[in-house]
Coordinates of N, CA and C and ligand atoms in Angstrom, one line a residue:
M1 N 84.1 137.9 110.9 CA 82.6 137.4 111.0 C 82.7 135.9 110.5
L2 N 82.1 135.0 110.8 CA 82.1 133.8 109.9 C 81.6 134.0 108.8
K3 N 82.4 133.1 107.8 CA 81.9 133.2 106.3 C 82.1 131.8 105.7
I4 N 81.0 131.8 104.9 CA 81.2 130.2 103.9 C 81.8 130.5 102.9
S5 N 82.4 129.3 102.3 CA 83.3 129.4 100.8 C 82.5 128.5 99.9
K6 N 82.1 129.1 98.5 CA 81.6 128.3 97.8 C 82.5 127.0 97.2
D7 N 83.8 126.9 97.5 CA 85.0 126.2 96.7 C 84.7 125.2 97.5
K8 N 83.8 125.0 98.6 CA 84.2 123.7 99.2 C 82.8 122.9 99.0
V9 N 83.0 121.7 99.3 CA 81.7 120.9 99.7 C 81.6 120.6 100.9
Y10 N 80.3 121.1 101.5 CA 79.9 120.9 102.9 C 79.5 119.7 102.9
V11 N 80.4 119.2 104.1 CA 79.7 117.7 104.6 C 79.2 117.7 106.0
L12 N 77.7 118.1 106.0 CA 76.8 118.0 107.8 C 76.7 117.1 108.1
G13 N 77.2 116.2 109.2 CA 76.1 115.6 109.9 C 75.1 115.7 110.9
N14 N 73.9 115.4 110.8 CA 73.0 115.8 111.7 C 73.0 114.3 112.5
W15 N 72.9 114.2 113.7 CA 72.8 113.0 114.7 C 71.7 113.0 115.0
K16 N 70.5 113.8 115.2 CA 69.3 114.0 115.5 C 69.1 113.8 116.9
M17 N 68.4 112.7 117.5 CA 68.6 112.8 119.1 C 69.4 111.3 119.3
N18 N 70.3 111.3 118.9 CA 71.5 110.2 119.0 C 73.0 110.7 119.2
P19 N 73.8 109.9 120.1 CA 73.2 108.6 120.5 C 72.8 108.9 122.0
C20 N 72.5 107.7 122.6 CA 71.8 107.7 124.1 C 73.0 108.1 125.2
S21 N 74.3 107.9 124.8 CA 75.4 108.4 126.3 C 76.4 109.2 125.6
L22 N 76.7 109.6 126.5 CA 78.1 110.7 126.1 C 79.3 109.5 125.5
A23 N 79.7 108.5 126.4 CA 80.7 107.4 125.9 C 80.5 107.3 124.4
E24 N 79.4 106.9 123.9 CA 78.9 106.7 122.6 C 79.1 107.6 121.5
A25 N 78.8 109.2 122.2 CA 79.2 109.9 121.5 C 80.9 110.5 121.1
E26 N 81.4 110.4 122.3 CA 82.5 110.2 122.2 C 83.5 109.5 121.4
D27 N 83.1 108.1 121.2 CA 83.6 107.0 120.3 C 83.2 107.5 119.1
L28 N 82.0 108.0 118.4 CA 81.4 108.3 117.3 C 82.3 109.7 116.7
F29 N 82.4 110.9 117.6 CA 83.1 111.8 117.2 C 84.3 111.5 117.0
G30 N 85.0 111.0 118.0 CA 86.5 110.8 117.9 C 87.1 110.2 116.8
A31 N 86.1 108.9 116.2 CA 86.3 108.2 114.8 C 86.6 108.9 113.9
I32 N 85.5 109.8 114.0 CA 85.3 110.7 112.6 C 86.2 111.8 112.5
E33 N 86.5 112.7 113.7 CA 87.7 113.3 113.8 C 89.1 112.8 113.5
N34 N 89.6 111.6 113.7 CA 90.6 110.9 113.4 C 90.6 111.0 112.1
S35 N 89.8 110.2 111.5 CA 90.1 110.0 109.7 C 89.9 111.3 109.1
V36 N 88.8 112.3 109.7 CA 89.2 113.5 109.1 C 90.6 114.5 108.9
Y37 N 91.1 114.2 110.0 CA 92.5 114.9 110.4 C 93.6 114.3 109.5
K38 N 93.5 112.7 109.2 CA 94.5 111.9 108.6 C 94.4 112.8 107.3
K39 N 93.2 112.8 106.6 CA 92.9 112.7 105.2 C 93.7 113.9 104.6
Q40 N 93.1 115.5 105.2 CA 94.0 116.5 105.2 C 93.4 117.1 103.8
N41 N 91.7 116.9 103.5 CA 91.1 117.4 102.3 C 90.5 118.5 102.4
D42 N 91.2 119.5 101.6 CA 90.9 121.1 101.9 C 89.7 121.8 101.0
G43 N 89.2 120.3 100.2 CA 88.1 120.7 99.7 C 86.8 120.8 100.1
V44 N 86.9 120.2 101.5 CA 86.0 119.7 102.2 C 85.5 120.5 103.3
E45 N 84.4 120.6 103.9 CA 84.1 121.3 105.4 C 83.0 120.4 105.9
V46 N 83.7 119.8 106.9 CA 83.2 118.9 107.4 C 82.4 119.6 109.0
V47 N 81.2 119.3 109.3 CA 80.4 119.9 110.3 C 79.4 118.8 111.0
L48 N 79.7 118.5 112.3 CA 79.0 117.8 112.9 C 78.1 118.6 113.7
C49 N 76.5 118.1 113.7 CA 75.8 118.7 114.6 C 75.1 118.0 115.6
L50 N 75.5 118.1 117.1 CA 75.0 117.5 117.8 C 74.2 117.8 118.7
P51 N 73.5 116.4 119.4 CA 72.4 117.0 120.4 C 73.0 118.3 121.3
S52 N 72.5 119.0 121.8 CA 72.9 120.3 122.4 C 73.5 119.6 123.8
V53 N 73.1 118.7 124.4 CA 73.7 118.3 125.8 C 75.1 117.8 125.5
F54 N 75.6 117.3 124.4 CA 76.7 116.8 124.2 C 77.9 118.2 123.5
L55 N 77.1 119.1 123.5 CA 78.1 120.1 122.8 C 79.2 120.7 123.5
S56 N 79.2 120.5 124.8 CA 80.0 121.6 125.8 C 81.3 120.3 126.1
E57 N 81.0 119.1 125.4 CA 81.9 118.0 125.7 C 83.0 118.0 124.3
F58 N 82.9 118.6 123.4 CA 83.6 118.7 122.0 C 84.3 120.1 121.8
E59 N 85.1 120.1 121.0 CA 85.7 120.9 120.5 C 85.5 121.0 119.0
G60 N 85.1 122.0 118.3 CA 85.4 122.2 116.8 C 87.1 122.5 116.5
G61 N 87.5 122.0 114.7 CA 89.0 122.7 114.9 C 88.9 123.3 113.4
D62 N 89.9 123.2 112.6 CA 90.0 123.8 111.6 C 89.3 122.9 110.2
R63 N 89.3 121.7 110.8 CA 88.9 120.7 109.7 C 87.5 120.0 110.2
L64 N 87.2 120.1 111.1 CA 85.7 119.9 112.0 C 85.3 120.2 112.6
K65 N 84.2 121.1 112.3 CA 83.3 122.3 112.7 C 82.2 121.6 113.7
L66 N 81.6 122.3 114.7 CA 80.7 121.9 115.5 C 79.2 122.9 115.2
G67 N 78.2 122.2 114.8 CA 77.0 122.6 114.8 C 76.1 122.1 115.7
A68 N 74.8 122.9 115.8 CA 73.9 122.7 116.6 C 72.4 122.6 115.9
Q69 N 71.7 121.7 116.5 CA 70.4 121.5 115.7 C 69.1 122.1 115.8
N70 N 69.4 122.8 116.6 CA 68.1 123.8 117.0 C 68.6 125.4 117.8
V71 N 68.3 126.2 118.1 CA 68.1 127.4 119.0 C 67.3 128.0 119.2
F72 N 67.0 128.9 120.2 CA 66.2 130.1 120.5 C 66.8 131.2 120.0
W73 N 65.7 131.9 119.9 CA 65.9 133.3 119.5 C 65.8 134.5 120.1
E74 N 65.9 134.3 121.4 CA 66.5 135.2 122.6 C 67.8 135.2 122.6
D75 N 68.6 136.1 123.3 CA 69.5 135.8 124.1 C 69.8 135.2 125.4
K76 N 68.5 135.6 125.9 CA 68.8 135.1 127.3 C 67.4 135.2 128.0
G77 N 67.0 135.0 128.9 CA 65.7 135.2 129.8 C 64.3 134.1 130.1
A78 N 63.7 134.4 130.4 CA 62.9 133.2 131.0 C 61.9 132.7 129.8
Y79 N 62.9 131.4 129.3 CA 62.3 130.6 128.2 C 62.7 129.1 128.6
T80 N 61.9 128.7 129.3 CA 62.3 126.8 130.2 C 62.6 126.6 129.2
G81 N 63.7 125.4 129.1 CA 64.2 124.7 128.4 C 64.6 124.9 127.0
E82 N 64.4 126.2 126.5 CA 65.3 126.7 125.3 C 66.8 126.9 125.5
I83 N 67.7 127.2 124.4 CA 68.8 127.2 124.4 C 69.4 128.4 123.7
S84 N 70.1 129.6 124.0 CA 70.2 130.4 123.4 C 71.4 130.4 122.2
P85 N 71.2 131.3 121.4 CA 72.5 131.7 120.4 C 73.7 132.0 121.0
K86 N 73.7 132.7 122.1 CA 74.9 133.3 122.6 C 75.4 131.9 123.1
M87 N 74.9 131.5 124.1 CA 75.2 129.7 124.9 C 75.9 129.2 124.0
L88 N 75.5 129.0 122.5 CA 76.1 127.9 121.2 C 77.0 128.5 120.8
R89 N 77.4 129.7 120.7 CA 78.3 130.3 120.2 C 79.5 130.5 121.3
G90 N 79.3 130.2 122.5 CA 80.2 130.4 123.3 C 80.7 128.9 123.7
L91 N 79.8 128.1 123.2 CA 80.4 126.7 123.0 C 81.5 126.2 121.4
G92 N 81.4 127.3 121.0 CA 82.4 127.0 119.6 C 81.7 126.7 118.6
V93 N 80.1 126.9 118.7 CA 79.4 126.4 117.6 C 79.5 127.2 116.5
D94 N 79.7 126.6 115.5 CA 79.3 127.7 113.9 C 78.2 127.5 113.2
F95 N 77.8 126.6 113.0 CA 76.3 126.4 112.4 C 75.3 126.1 113.0
V96 N 74.0 126.1 112.7 CA 72.9 125.8 113.5 C 72.0 125.2 112.5
I97 N 71.5 124.1 112.6 CA 70.6 123.7 111.7 C 69.0 124.6 112.1
V98 N 68.4 125.3 111.3 CA 67.1 125.7 111.4 C 66.2 125.2 110.6
G99 N 64.8 124.9 111.1 CA 63.7 124.6 110.8 C 63.5 123.3 110.3
H100 N 64.4 122.5 110.5 CA 64.5 121.2 110.1 C 62.9 120.7 110.0
S101 N 62.7 119.6 109.1 CA 61.1 119.3 109.0 C 60.7 118.5 110.4
E102 N 61.4 117.8 110.9 CA 61.3 117.0 111.9 C 60.8 118.0 113.1
R103 N 61.6 119.4 113.2 CA 60.9 120.0 114.3 C 59.6 121.0 114.0
R104 N 59.5 121.0 112.3 CA 58.0 121.7 112.0 C 56.9 120.8 112.4
K105 N 57.6 119.5 112.2 CA 56.0 118.3 112.4 C 56.2 118.4 114.0
Y106 N 57.2 117.9 114.6 CA 56.7 117.3 116.1 C 56.7 118.5 116.7
L107 N 57.2 119.4 116.7 CA 57.3 120.4 117.7 C 56.3 122.3 117.0
D108 N 55.7 121.7 115.8 CA 55.1 122.7 115.3 C 55.8 123.9 115.1
E109 N 57.1 124.1 114.8 CA 57.6 125.1 114.4 C 56.9 125.6 112.9
T110 N 57.0 127.0 113.6 CA 56.4 127.4 112.4 C 57.3 128.8 111.7
D111 N 57.0 129.0 110.3 CA 58.1 129.6 109.6 C 58.4 131.1 110.5
E112 N 57.3 131.9 110.7 CA 57.7 133.0 111.6 C 58.6 132.7 112.8
M113 N 58.6 131.6 113.5 CA 59.8 131.2 114.4 C 61.1 130.6 113.8
I114 N 60.7 130.4 112.5 CA 62.2 130.0 111.9 C 62.9 131.2 111.4
N115 N 61.9 132.2 111.2 CA 62.6 133.4 110.5 C 63.3 134.1 111.8
K116 N 62.9 134.2 113.1 CA 63.4 134.5 114.1 C 64.6 133.8 114.5
K117 N 64.6 132.6 114.0 CA 66.1 132.1 114.7 C 67.1 132.5 113.6
V118 N 66.8 132.3 112.4 CA 67.6 132.6 111.5 C 68.3 134.1 111.7
Q119 N 67.6 134.8 112.0 CA 68.0 136.2 112.3 C 68.9 136.0 113.7
S120 N 68.4 135.5 114.6 CA 69.6 135.2 115.7 C 70.8 134.6 115.7
V121 N 70.9 133.6 114.8 CA 72.0 132.6 114.4 C 72.4 133.9 113.7
L122 N 72.4 134.5 112.5 CA 73.2 135.4 112.1 C 73.6 136.7 112.9
Q123 N 73.3 137.2 114.0 CA 73.4 137.9 114.8 C 74.3 137.7 115.6
N124 N 74.7 136.6 115.9 CA 75.1 135.8 116.8 C 76.5 135.0 116.2
D125 N 76.6 135.5 115.2 CA 78.0 135.2 114.2 C 78.1 133.7 113.8
M126 N 76.9 132.9 113.6 CA 76.9 131.8 113.4 C 76.4 131.4 111.9
I127 N 76.6 130.6 111.2 CA 75.8 130.3 110.2 C 74.3 129.3 110.0
P128 N 73.6 130.0 109.6 CA 72.2 129.1 109.8 C 72.5 128.1 108.4
V129 N 71.8 126.9 108.7 CA 71.4 126.0 107.9 C 69.8 126.0 108.1
L130 N 69.4 126.4 106.9 CA 68.0 126.4 106.8 C 67.1 125.5 106.2
C131 N 66.6 124.6 106.4 CA 65.8 123.7 106.2 C 64.7 123.6 105.2
I132 N 64.6 123.3 104.1 CA 63.2 123.7 103.4 C 62.8 122.3 102.6
G133 N 61.7 122.1 102.5 CA 61.0 120.9 101.5 C 59.9 120.3 102.0
E134 N 59.4 120.1 100.5 CA 57.8 119.7 100.6 C 57.9 118.4 101.3
T135 N 56.6 117.7 101.5 CA 56.2 116.3 102.0 C 55.6 115.9 100.8
M136 N 55.5 114.6 100.8 CA 54.8 113.5 99.5 C 53.7 114.2 98.9
E137 N 53.0 114.2 100.3 CA 51.3 115.0 99.9 C 51.7 116.2 99.0
E138 N 52.4 116.8 99.2 CA 53.1 118.7 98.8 C 53.5 118.1 97.3
K139 N 54.2 117.1 97.3 CA 54.7 116.4 95.8 C 53.9 115.9 94.9
K140 N 53.2 115.7 95.4 CA 51.7 114.8 94.8 C 50.9 115.9 93.9
R141 N 50.8 116.8 94.8 CA 49.8 117.8 94.2 C 50.2 118.5 93.4
G142 N 51.7 118.5 93.3 CA 52.0 119.3 92.1 C 53.0 121.1 93.1
D143 N 52.8 120.8 94.4 CA 53.0 121.9 95.2 C 54.4 122.2 95.6
T144 N 55.6 121.7 95.0 CA 57.0 121.3 95.5 C 57.4 123.0 95.3
G145 N 56.9 123.4 94.1 CA 58.0 124.7 94.0 C 57.0 126.1 94.9
E146 N 55.9 126.0 95.3 CA 55.3 126.7 95.9 C 55.8 126.5 97.5
I147 N 56.1 125.3 97.8 CA 56.6 125.1 99.2 C 58.0 125.8 99.3
I148 N 58.8 125.4 98.2 CA 59.8 126.3 98.3 C 60.0 127.6 98.4
I149 N 59.3 128.1 97.7 CA 59.2 129.8 97.6 C 58.6 130.1 98.8
G150 N 57.8 129.5 99.5 CA 57.1 129.9 100.7 C 57.8 129.8 101.5
Q151 N 58.6 128.6 102.1 CA 59.5 128.2 103.3 C 60.8 129.5 103.2
L152 N 61.2 129.7 102.1 CA 62.6 130.4 101.8 C 62.1 131.8 102.0
E153 N 61.0 132.3 101.6 CA 60.8 133.9 101.5 C 60.4 134.0 103.0
K154 N 59.4 133.2 103.7 CA 59.2 133.5 105.3 C 60.3 133.5 105.9
A155 N 61.3 132.6 105.8 CA 62.7 132.2 106.6 C 63.3 133.3 106.9
L156 N 63.3 134.2 105.7 CA 64.4 135.5 104.9 C 63.7 136.5 105.5
E157 N 62.8 136.7 105.6 CA 62.0 137.7 105.7 C 62.6 138.7 106.6
G158 N 62.9 140.2 106.0 CA 63.5 141.2 106.6 C 65.0 140.8 107.2
V159 N 65.7 139.6 106.8 CA 67.1 139.3 106.8 C 67.6 140.2 105.9
D160 N 68.6 141.0 106.8 CA 69.6 141.9 106.1 C 70.6 141.4 105.4
A161 N 70.5 142.1 104.2 CA 71.9 141.8 103.2 C 73.0 141.6 103.8
E162 N 73.2 142.4 104.4 CA 74.9 142.6 104.6 C 75.1 141.6 105.6
K163 N 73.8 141.3 106.6 CA 74.3 140.4 107.4 C 74.1 138.8 106.8
A164 N 73.7 138.9 105.6 CA 73.3 137.5 104.9 C 74.4 137.2 104.1
A165 N 75.0 137.9 103.7 CA 75.9 137.8 102.3 C 77.1 136.9 103.0
G166 N 77.4 135.7 102.3 CA 78.4 134.8 102.6 C 78.5 133.7 103.7
R167 N 76.7 133.8 104.0 CA 76.7 133.4 105.4 C 75.3 132.7 105.4
I168 N 74.7 132.3 104.3 CA 73.4 131.5 104.5 C 73.8 129.8 103.8
I169 N 73.1 129.0 104.7 CA 73.3 127.6 103.7 C 71.7 127.3 103.8
V170 N 71.4 126.8 102.5 CA 69.9 126.3 102.5 C 70.0 125.1 102.2
A171 N 69.6 124.5 103.1 CA 69.2 122.7 102.7 C 68.0 122.3 102.0
Y172 N 68.0 121.7 101.2 CA 66.8 121.2 100.3 C 66.6 119.8 101.0
E173 N 65.8 119.7 101.6 CA 65.3 118.1 102.4 C 64.0 117.4 101.9
P174 N 63.7 117.1 100.7 CA 62.0 116.9 100.6 C 61.9 115.8 101.9
V175 N 60.8 116.3 102.4 CA 60.5 115.5 103.8 C 60.5 114.0 103.5
W176 N 59.9 113.6 102.1 CA 59.6 112.1 102.0 C 61.3 111.2 101.7
A177 N 62.3 111.9 101.6 CA 63.2 111.4 101.3 C 64.3 111.2 102.7
I178 N 63.9 111.9 103.9 CA 64.5 111.8 105.1 C 64.0 110.2 105.6
G179 N 65.4 109.7 105.4 CA 65.1 108.4 106.4 C 64.4 107.1 105.6
S180 N 64.5 107.5 104.5 CA 63.5 106.6 103.6 C 64.0 105.7 102.9
G181 N 65.4 105.9 102.7 CA 66.1 105.4 101.7 C 65.6 105.8 100.1
V182 N 64.6 106.8 99.8 CA 64.6 107.0 98.5 C 65.1 108.7 98.2
T183 N 65.7 108.9 97.2 CA 65.9 110.3 97.0 C 65.5 110.9 95.7
P184 N 65.3 112.1 95.3 CA 64.8 112.7 94.2 C 65.9 112.2 93.2
C185 N 65.1 112.3 91.6 CA 66.3 112.2 90.7 C 67.0 113.7 90.8
A186 N 68.3 113.4 89.6 CA 69.2 114.5 89.6 C 68.4 115.8 89.4
D187 N 67.2 115.5 88.2 CA 66.7 116.6 87.8 C 65.8 117.4 88.8
E188 N 65.2 116.7 89.8 CA 64.1 117.3 90.5 C 65.3 118.1 91.5
I189 N 66.4 117.6 92.2 CA 67.3 118.2 93.3 C 67.3 119.7 92.1
M190 N 67.7 119.6 91.0 CA 68.6 120.6 90.0 C 67.3 121.7 90.0
S191 N 66.2 121.4 89.7 CA 65.1 122.3 89.8 C 65.1 123.1 90.6
A192 N 64.9 122.0 91.9 CA 64.9 122.8 93.7 C 66.0 123.8 93.7
C193 N 67.3 123.6 93.1 CA 67.9 124.2 93.4 C 68.1 125.6 92.8
L194 N 67.8 125.4 91.4 CA 67.6 126.5 90.6 C 66.3 127.5 91.2
L195 N 65.4 126.7 91.7 CA 64.2 128.0 92.3 C 64.8 128.6 93.2
I196 N 65.3 127.8 94.3 CA 66.2 128.4 95.7 C 67.0 129.9 95.1
K197 N 67.6 129.4 94.1 CA 68.7 130.6 93.7 C 67.7 131.7 93.1
K198 N 67.0 131.5 92.4 CA 65.9 132.2 91.7 C 65.3 133.1 92.6
V199 N 64.7 132.5 94.1 CA 63.9 133.2 94.9 C 65.1 134.0 95.9
L200 N 66.2 133.7 95.9 CA 67.2 134.4 96.8 C 67.7 135.5 95.9
N201 N 67.8 135.4 94.6 CA 67.8 136.5 93.6 C 66.9 137.4 93.8
R202 N 65.6 137.3 93.8 CA 64.5 138.1 93.8 C 64.3 138.7 95.2
I203 N 65.1 138.0 96.3 CA 64.7 138.5 97.5 C 66.0 139.8 97.6
Y204 N 67.1 139.3 96.9 CA 67.9 140.0 97.6 C 68.6 141.1 96.1
G205 N 67.7 140.8 95.1 CA 68.4 141.6 93.9 C 69.8 141.2 93.5
G206 N 70.3 142.2 93.1 CA 71.8 142.0 92.2 C 73.0 141.9 93.8
H207 N 72.6 141.9 95.2 CA 73.3 141.7 96.0 C 73.8 140.3 96.0
E208 N 75.0 140.6 96.8 CA 76.0 138.9 96.5 C 75.3 138.0 97.2
V209 N 74.4 138.6 98.2 CA 73.5 136.9 98.9 C 73.3 136.0 98.3
S210 N 72.6 136.2 97.4 CA 72.3 134.9 96.1 C 73.1 134.2 95.5
D211 N 74.5 134.7 95.1 CA 75.3 134.0 94.6 C 76.5 133.6 95.9
S212 N 76.2 134.2 97.1 CA 77.2 133.7 98.2 C 76.6 132.3 98.7
A213 N 75.4 132.0 98.8 CA 74.6 131.1 99.5 C 74.9 129.7 99.1
A214 N 75.2 128.9 100.0 CA 75.7 127.3 99.7 C 73.8 126.8 99.8
I215 N 74.0 125.6 98.6 CA 72.5 125.0 98.5 C 73.1 123.6 98.7
L216 N 72.7 122.9 99.6 CA 73.1 121.3 100.1 C 71.8 120.8 99.7
Y217 N 72.1 119.4 99.6 CA 70.8 118.6 99.4 C 70.8 117.5 100.7
G218 N 69.8 117.1 101.5 CA 69.5 116.2 102.6 C 68.5 115.2 102.1
G219 N 68.4 114.2 102.7 CA 67.6 112.8 102.6 C 68.0 112.0 102.1
S220 N 68.5 110.6 102.7 CA 68.8 109.4 102.5 C 70.0 109.3 101.5
V221 N 70.8 110.4 102.1 CA 72.3 110.4 101.6 C 73.2 109.2 102.5
S222 N 74.1 108.7 101.3 CA 74.7 107.3 101.8 C 75.9 107.4 101.0
S223 N 77.0 106.7 101.2 CA 78.1 106.6 100.9 C 77.8 106.2 99.4
E224 N 77.0 105.4 98.8 CA 76.8 105.0 97.7 C 76.4 106.0 96.6
N225 N 75.4 107.2 97.0 CA 74.9 108.0 95.9 C 75.1 109.3 96.5
A226 N 76.1 109.7 97.6 CA 76.8 111.2 97.6 C 77.2 111.3 96.7
Q227 N 78.4 111.0 95.8 CA 79.4 111.5 94.9 C 78.3 111.7 93.7
S228 N 77.4 110.8 93.3 CA 76.7 111.2 91.9 C 76.1 112.2 92.4
I229 N 75.5 112.0 93.5 CA 74.6 113.4 93.6 C 75.2 114.8 93.7
I230 N 76.0 115.2 93.9 CA 77.0 116.3 93.9 C 77.5 116.3 92.4
D231 N 78.0 115.5 91.7 CA 78.5 115.3 90.5 C 77.3 115.9 89.3
K232 N 76.3 115.6 89.8 CA 75.0 115.2 88.9 C 74.2 116.9 88.8
T233 N 74.3 117.3 90.2 CA 73.6 118.2 90.6 C 74.5 119.6 90.8
G234 N 75.7 119.7 90.9 CA 76.4 121.0 91.4 C 75.9 121.1 92.8
M235 N 75.3 120.8 93.6 CA 74.9 121.2 94.5 C 76.2 121.3 95.2
N236 N 76.2 122.5 96.7 CA 77.5 122.5 97.3 C 77.7 121.8 98.4
G237 N 76.7 120.9 98.8 CA 77.4 119.9 99.8 C 76.1 118.9 100.6
L238 N 75.9 118.3 101.4 CA 75.1 117.5 102.1 C 74.9 117.6 103.4
L239 N 73.3 117.3 103.4 CA 73.0 117.5 105.1 C 72.7 116.0 105.2
I240 N 73.5 115.3 106.3 CA 73.4 113.9 106.1 C 72.7 113.3 107.7
G241 N 71.6 112.4 107.7 CA 71.1 112.0 109.0 C 71.5 110.7 109.5
G242 N 70.9 109.7 109.0 CA 71.4 108.3 109.6 C 72.8 108.1 109.3
S243 N 73.4 108.4 107.9 CA 74.6 107.8 107.9 C 75.8 108.3 108.3
S244 N 75.3 109.5 109.1 CA 76.5 110.6 110.1 C 76.7 109.5 111.4
L245 N 75.9 108.5 111.7 CA 75.9 107.8 112.9 C 76.8 106.5 112.7
N246 N 77.4 106.7 111.6 CA 78.3 105.6 111.6 C 79.2 106.2 111.0
A247 N 80.8 106.3 111.7 CA 81.7 106.8 111.1 C 82.5 106.5 110.0
S248 N 82.6 105.1 109.6 CA 83.2 104.6 108.5 C 82.6 105.3 107.1
E249 N 81.1 105.2 107.6 CA 80.1 105.5 106.2 C 80.3 106.8 106.0
F250 N 80.2 107.7 107.1 CA 80.4 109.4 106.8 C 81.8 109.8 106.4
V251 N 82.5 109.0 107.0 CA 84.0 109.5 106.4 C 84.1 109.2 104.6
N252 N 83.3 108.1 104.4 CA 83.5 107.6 103.2 C 82.6 108.4 102.7
I253 N 81.3 109.1 103.0 CA 81.0 110.1 102.4 C 81.8 111.1 102.0
A254 N 82.8 112.2 103.1 CA 83.5 113.2 103.3 C 84.7 112.8 102.2
D255 N 84.8 111.6 102.0 CA 86.3 111.4 101.4 C 86.2 111.3 99.9
S256 N 84.7 111.3 99.3 CA 84.5 111.1 97.9 C 84.5 112.3 97.0
F257 N 84.9 113.3 98.1 CA 85.3 114.7 97.2 C 86.6 115.6 97.6
Ligands
PGA1 P1 68.6 111.2 106.4 O1 68.3 112.4 107.4 O2 69.9 111.1 106.0 O3 68.5 110.0 107.6 O4 67.5 110.7 105.7 C1 68.7 113.6 106.8 C2 68.1 115.0 107.9 O5 67.0 114.6 108.1 O6 68.7 116.0 107.8

């Protein structure tokens, strides 16, 4: 069974709906792969979450893992347009982003759907990267804590402790920080992280799930701020959108750990 390691810094690239051609995807993947294998840095786990149409074209390895950006919750059946966890696992996918704010916003993904996806990802021996975070409006209203608690509790409702132990990644991504060039201050990231740990503790009691979960930060991460975010906040890694589309920028981030 796949497990995460808290000794590593997770550097996850989320290409979102980019690039537009397989040729460009091959160039980008190849450039990142070459640098990652040159460096031999055992303290970092690098994952690329590709658009699903490209997943079958690439192979993960011991230093560079494959991730998906979404999944459906049923293994197979009459669900036009969807991609099942079994299909992803069959392509060598180890990580699946679940509940990204862009899917919550544009595809009306609900907490209930996200909960089913988390369960199906775990069931199929992959690691869910559960994205949570508040919008600017919610932040201004002082609702950040409530949003974090609500999204986390609903996403993990009924998720069995045995299945979740050592296999959950939570990515705190304030919606207002995504693609905006603005990041929260270290204190804000740390309070979110503490709250996430507290909620996990509450859900799973003394079970190792809470200690073994990795907590990442995402939102406008660049080679300029990556190291200080990790150093100042003690997060277990980063989920990187825009900066993962530039091979040297992304590799610089991975190399800073
Ligand atoms: P960004 O995106 O790094 O471009 O802000 C992060 C994300 O959406 O995961």
